[in-house]
Tab-separated table of C-alpha atoms in Angstrom:
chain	number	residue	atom	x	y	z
G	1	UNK	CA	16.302	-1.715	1.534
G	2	UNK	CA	17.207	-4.050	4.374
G	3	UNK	CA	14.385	-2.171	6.575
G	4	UNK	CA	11.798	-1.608	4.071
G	5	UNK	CA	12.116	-5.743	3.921
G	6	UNK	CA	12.302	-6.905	7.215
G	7	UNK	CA	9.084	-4.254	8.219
G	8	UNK	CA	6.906	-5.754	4.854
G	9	UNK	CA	7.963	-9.299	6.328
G	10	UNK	CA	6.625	-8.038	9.590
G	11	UNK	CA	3.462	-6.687	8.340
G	12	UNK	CA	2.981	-9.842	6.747
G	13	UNK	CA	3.546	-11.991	10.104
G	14	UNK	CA	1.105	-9.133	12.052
G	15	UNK	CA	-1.365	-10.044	9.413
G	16	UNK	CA	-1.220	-13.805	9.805
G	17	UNK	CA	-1.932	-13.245	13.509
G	18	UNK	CA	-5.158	-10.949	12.704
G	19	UNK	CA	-6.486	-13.318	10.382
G	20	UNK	CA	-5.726	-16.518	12.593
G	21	UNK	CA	-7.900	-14.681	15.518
G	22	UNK	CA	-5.306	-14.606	17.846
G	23	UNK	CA	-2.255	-12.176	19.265
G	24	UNK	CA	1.232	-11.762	18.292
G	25	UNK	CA	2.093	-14.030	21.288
G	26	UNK	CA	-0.989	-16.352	20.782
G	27	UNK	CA	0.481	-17.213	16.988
G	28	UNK	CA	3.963	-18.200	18.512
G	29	UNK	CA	2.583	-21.350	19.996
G	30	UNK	CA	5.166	-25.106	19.848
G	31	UNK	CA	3.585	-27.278	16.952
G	32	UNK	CA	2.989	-30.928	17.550
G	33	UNK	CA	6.512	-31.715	16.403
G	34	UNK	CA	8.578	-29.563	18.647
G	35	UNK	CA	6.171	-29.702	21.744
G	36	UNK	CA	7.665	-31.052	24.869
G	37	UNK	CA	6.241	-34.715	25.995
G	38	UNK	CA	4.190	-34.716	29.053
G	39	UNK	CA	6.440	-34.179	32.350
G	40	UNK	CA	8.855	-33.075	30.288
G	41	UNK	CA	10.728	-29.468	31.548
G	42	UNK	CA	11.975	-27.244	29.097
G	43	UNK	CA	14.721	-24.658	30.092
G	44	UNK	CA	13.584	-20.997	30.287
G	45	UNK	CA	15.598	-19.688	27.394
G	46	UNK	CA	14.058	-22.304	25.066
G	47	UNK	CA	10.257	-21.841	26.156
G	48	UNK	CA	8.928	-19.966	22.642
G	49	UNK	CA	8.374	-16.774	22.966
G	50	UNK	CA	9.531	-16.898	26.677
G	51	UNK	CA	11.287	-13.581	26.350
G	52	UNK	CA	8.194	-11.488	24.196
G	53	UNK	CA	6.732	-10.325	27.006
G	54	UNK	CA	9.133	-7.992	29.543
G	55	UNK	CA	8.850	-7.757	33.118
G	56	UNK	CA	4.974	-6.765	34.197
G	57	UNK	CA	5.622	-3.176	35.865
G	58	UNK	CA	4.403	-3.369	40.127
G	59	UNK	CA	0.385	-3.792	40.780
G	60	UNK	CA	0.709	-0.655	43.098
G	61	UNK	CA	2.460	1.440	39.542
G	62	UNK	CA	-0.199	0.076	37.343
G	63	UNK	CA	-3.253	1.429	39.581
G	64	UNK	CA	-1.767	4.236	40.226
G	65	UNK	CA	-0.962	5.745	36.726
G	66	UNK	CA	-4.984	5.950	35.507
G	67	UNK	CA	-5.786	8.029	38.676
G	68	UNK	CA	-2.698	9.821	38.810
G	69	UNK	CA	-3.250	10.876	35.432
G	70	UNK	CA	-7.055	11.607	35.839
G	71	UNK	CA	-6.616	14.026	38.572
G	72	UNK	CA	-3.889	15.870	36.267
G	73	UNK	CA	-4.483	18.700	34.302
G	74	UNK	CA	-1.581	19.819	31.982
G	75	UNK	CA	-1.427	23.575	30.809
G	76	UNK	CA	-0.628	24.389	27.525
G	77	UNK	CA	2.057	27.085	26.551
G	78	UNK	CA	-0.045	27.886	23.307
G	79	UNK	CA	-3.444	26.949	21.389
G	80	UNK	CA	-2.954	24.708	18.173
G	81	UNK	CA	-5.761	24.059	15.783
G	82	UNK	CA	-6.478	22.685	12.305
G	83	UNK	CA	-9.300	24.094	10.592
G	84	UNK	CA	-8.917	21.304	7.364
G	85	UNK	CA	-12.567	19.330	7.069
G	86	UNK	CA	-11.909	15.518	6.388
G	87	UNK	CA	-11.232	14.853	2.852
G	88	UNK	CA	-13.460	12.543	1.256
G	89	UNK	CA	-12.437	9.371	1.044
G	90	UNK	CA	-12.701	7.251	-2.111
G	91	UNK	CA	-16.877	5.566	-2.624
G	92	UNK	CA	-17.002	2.619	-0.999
G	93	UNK	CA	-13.725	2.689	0.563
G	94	UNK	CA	-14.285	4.458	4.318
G	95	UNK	CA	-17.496	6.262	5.743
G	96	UNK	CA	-16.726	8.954	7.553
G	97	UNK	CA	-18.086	8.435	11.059
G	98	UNK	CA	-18.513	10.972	14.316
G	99	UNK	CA	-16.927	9.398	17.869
G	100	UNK	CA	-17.552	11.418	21.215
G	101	UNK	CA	-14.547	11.868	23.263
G	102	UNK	CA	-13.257	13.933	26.466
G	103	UNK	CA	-12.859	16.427	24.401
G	104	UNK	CA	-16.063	16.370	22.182
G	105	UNK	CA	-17.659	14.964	18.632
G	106	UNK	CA	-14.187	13.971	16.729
G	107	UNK	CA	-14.521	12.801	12.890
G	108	UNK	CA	-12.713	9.160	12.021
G	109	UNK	CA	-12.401	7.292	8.530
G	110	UNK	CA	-14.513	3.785	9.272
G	111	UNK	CA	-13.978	1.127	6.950
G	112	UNK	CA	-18.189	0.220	5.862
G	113	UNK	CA	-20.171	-2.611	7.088
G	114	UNK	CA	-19.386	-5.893	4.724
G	115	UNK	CA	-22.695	-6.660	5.649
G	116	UNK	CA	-21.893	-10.615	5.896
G	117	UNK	CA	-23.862	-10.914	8.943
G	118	UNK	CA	-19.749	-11.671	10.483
G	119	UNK	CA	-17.655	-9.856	13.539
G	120	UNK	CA	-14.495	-8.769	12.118
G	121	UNK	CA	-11.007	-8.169	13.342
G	122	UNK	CA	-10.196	-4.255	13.561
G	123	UNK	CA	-7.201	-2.116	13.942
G	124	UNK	CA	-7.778	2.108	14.839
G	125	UNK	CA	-4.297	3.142	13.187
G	126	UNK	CA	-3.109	6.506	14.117
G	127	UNK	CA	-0.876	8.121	10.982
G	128	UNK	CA	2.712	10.415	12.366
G	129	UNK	CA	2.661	14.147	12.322
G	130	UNK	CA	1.877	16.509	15.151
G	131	UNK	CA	-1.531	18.272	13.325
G	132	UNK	CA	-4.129	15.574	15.182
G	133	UNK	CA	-5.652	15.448	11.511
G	134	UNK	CA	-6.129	13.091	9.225
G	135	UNK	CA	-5.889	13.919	5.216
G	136	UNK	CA	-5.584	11.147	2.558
G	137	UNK	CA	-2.510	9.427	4.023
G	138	UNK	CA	-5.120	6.109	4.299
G	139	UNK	CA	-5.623	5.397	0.891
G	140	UNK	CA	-2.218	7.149	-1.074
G	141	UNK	CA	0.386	4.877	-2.197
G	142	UNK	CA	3.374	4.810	-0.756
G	143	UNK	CA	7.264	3.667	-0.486
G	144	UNK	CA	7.619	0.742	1.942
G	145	UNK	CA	10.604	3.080	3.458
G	146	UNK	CA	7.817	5.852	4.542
G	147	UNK	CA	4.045	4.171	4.511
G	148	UNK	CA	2.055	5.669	6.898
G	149	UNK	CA	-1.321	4.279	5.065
G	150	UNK	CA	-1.612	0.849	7.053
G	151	UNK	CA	-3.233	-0.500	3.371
G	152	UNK	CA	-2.074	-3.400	3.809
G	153	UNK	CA	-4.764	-4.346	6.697
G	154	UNK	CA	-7.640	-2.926	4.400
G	155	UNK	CA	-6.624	-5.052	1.960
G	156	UNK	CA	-6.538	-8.284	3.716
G	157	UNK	CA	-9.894	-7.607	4.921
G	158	UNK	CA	-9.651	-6.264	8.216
G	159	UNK	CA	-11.465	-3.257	9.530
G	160	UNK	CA	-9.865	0.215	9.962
G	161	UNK	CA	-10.262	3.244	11.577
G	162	UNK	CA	-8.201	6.241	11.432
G	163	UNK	CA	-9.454	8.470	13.873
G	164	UNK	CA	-9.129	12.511	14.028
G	165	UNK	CA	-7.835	14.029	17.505
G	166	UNK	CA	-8.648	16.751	19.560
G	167	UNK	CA	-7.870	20.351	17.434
G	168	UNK	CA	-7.302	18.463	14.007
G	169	UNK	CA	-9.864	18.588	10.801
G	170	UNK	CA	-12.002	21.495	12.479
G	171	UNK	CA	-12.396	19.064	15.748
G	172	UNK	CA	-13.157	20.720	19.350
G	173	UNK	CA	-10.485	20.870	21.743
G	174	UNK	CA	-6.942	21.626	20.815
G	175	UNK	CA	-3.383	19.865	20.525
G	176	UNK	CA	-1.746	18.799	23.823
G	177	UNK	CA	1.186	17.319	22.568
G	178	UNK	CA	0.128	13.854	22.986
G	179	UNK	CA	-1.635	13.876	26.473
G	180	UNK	CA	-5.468	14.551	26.024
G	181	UNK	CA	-5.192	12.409	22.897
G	182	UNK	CA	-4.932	9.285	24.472
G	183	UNK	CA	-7.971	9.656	25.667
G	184	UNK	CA	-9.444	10.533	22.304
G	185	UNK	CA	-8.037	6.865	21.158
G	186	UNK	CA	-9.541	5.437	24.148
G	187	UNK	CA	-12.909	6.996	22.812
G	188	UNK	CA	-12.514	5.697	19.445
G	189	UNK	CA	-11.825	2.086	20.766
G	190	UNK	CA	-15.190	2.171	22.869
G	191	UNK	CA	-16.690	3.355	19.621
G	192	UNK	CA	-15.371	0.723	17.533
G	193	UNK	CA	-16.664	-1.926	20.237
G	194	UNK	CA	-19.993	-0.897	19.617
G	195	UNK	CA	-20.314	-2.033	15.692
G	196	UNK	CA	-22.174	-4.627	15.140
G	197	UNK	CA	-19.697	-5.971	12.781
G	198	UNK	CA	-16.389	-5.520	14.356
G	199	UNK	CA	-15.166	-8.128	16.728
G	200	UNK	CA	-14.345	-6.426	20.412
G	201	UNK	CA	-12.345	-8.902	21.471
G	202	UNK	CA	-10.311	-7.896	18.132
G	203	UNK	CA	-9.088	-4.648	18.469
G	204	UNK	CA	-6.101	-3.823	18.160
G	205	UNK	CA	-4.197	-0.767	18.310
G	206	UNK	CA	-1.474	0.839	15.228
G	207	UNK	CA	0.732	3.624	14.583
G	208	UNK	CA	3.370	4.894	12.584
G	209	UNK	CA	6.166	7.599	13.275
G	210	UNK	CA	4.747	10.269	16.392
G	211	UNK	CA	1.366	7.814	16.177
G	212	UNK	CA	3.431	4.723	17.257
G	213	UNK	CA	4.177	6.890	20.538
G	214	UNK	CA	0.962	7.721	21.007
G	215	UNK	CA	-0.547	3.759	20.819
G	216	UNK	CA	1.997	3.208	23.326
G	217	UNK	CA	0.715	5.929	25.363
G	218	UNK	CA	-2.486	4.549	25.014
G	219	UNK	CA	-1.552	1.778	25.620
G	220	UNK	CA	-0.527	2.014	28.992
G	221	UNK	CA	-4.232	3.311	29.704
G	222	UNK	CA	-6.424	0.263	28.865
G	223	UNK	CA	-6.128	-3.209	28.178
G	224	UNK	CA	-9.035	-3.401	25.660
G	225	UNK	CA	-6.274	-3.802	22.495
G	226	UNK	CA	-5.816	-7.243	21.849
G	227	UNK	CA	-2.485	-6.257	20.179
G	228	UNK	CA	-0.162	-2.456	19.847
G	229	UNK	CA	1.658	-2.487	16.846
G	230	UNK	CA	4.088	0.831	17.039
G	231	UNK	CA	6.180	1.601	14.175
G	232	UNK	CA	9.500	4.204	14.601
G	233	UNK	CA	8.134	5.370	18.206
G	234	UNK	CA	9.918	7.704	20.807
G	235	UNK	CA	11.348	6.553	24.138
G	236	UNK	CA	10.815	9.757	25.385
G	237	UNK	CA	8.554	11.944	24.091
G	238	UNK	CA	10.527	15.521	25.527
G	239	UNK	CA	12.661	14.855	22.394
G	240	UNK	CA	9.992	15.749	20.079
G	241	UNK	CA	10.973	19.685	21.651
G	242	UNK	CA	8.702	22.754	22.414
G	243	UNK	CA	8.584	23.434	18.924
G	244	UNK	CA	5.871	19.782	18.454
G	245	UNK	CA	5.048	19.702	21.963
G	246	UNK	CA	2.289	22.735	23.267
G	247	UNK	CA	3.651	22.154	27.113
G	248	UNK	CA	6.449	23.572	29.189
G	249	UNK	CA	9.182	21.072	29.123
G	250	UNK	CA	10.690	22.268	32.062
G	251	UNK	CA	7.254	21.190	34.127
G	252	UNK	CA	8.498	17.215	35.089
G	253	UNK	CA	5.272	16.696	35.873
């Protein structure tokens, strides 16, 4: 009970952030009352929110992990596919929209254009499981202990997009155990970008459970998100075990 309250209390602060147009960080600003004067220091450990961010990783690590990763090609111990189509989602509630990625034409749930002539704040929010499909996990109701549905942004107005991966819902391509599908998220960022009514300097970036890892992952790819929210992620995603994971584990690489 303890958990299910202190993860609704921070859904609630993560959606005071989205609707004030800023970040996470951006919202923890000093008011007027607690601001230091002018010329006035303020030790390190009291700066707000001096110790949100952790250490920035080297220049030389950060330029080399795109490249290293592009010219990488990971071989799969065995082929994984979901033949499911994409339920239909409830009228009015999501279209059901095609993105092109690495890996082809992948399907995605798109909350509809408000048509209010506005840019709105979006989140792509990628549900837990292994199957790279999507079923009706955005719209069921659910225990605050195990909800995977994200409602809670659709319902304050913001824009969502749960996007299918490589292998899942009758997609192209096949699992790969969390590799080639960061760059299927990266694809369904650029897509998101390009609606007319969605906001591009508001995108942020949402999972629960295995898809918490994987907006990490992604993460660490681009800096297009203006925020990654990552519920119950993995440090290490060998612990997920040949039996989730299509690869040889024994490969460091």
């Amino acid at each position: 009970m303890k958990y299910a309250k202190s993860r609704a209390a921070f859904l609630a602060l993560v959606l005071v952030c989205l609707g004030a147009n800023c970040g996470l960080v951006g919202c923890l600003q000093p008011t007027s009352d607690n601001a230091p004067s002018a010329g006035q220091s303020v030790e390190p450990s009291r700066q707000l929110g001096a110790n949100i961010n952790p250490p920035s990783a080297p220049e030389e690590v950060v330029a080399e992990l795109p490249q290293q990763r592009a010219e990488f090609e990971t071989t799969l111990t065995r082929t994984e596919k979901d033949e499911e189509p994409l339920p239909e989602p409830p009228d009015g509630m999501f279209d059901i929209v095609h993105y092109e990625s690495p890996a082809g034409e992948l399907a995605a749930y798109l909350t509809p254009d408000p048509d209010d002539g506005k840019r709105h704040p979006a989140i792509i929010w990628i549900t837990g499981g292994f199957c790279n499909s999507v079923g009706d996990t955005p719209w069921m109701e659910s225990s605050l202990d195990n909800d995977q549905s994200a409602r809670q942004y659709r319902e304050a107005g913001i824009v969502m997009m749960y996007p299918t991966l490589r292998g899942g819902n009758g997609n192209p391509g096949q699992a790969e155990g969390l590799y080639g599908e960061v760059d299927d998220v990266l694809a369904a960022a650029e897509f998101l970008s390009e609606q007319t009514y969605v906001d591009p300097q508001r995108i942020y970036l949402g999972g629960h459970s295995t898809g918490g890892t994987l907006a990490l992952l992604a993460a660490e790819m681009g800096g297009q998100f203006r925020a990654v929210l990552s519920f119950g992620p993995v440090h290490d995603v060998t612990g997920y075990g040949e039996a989730f994971l299509p690869i040889d584990l024994e490969d460091e690489q």
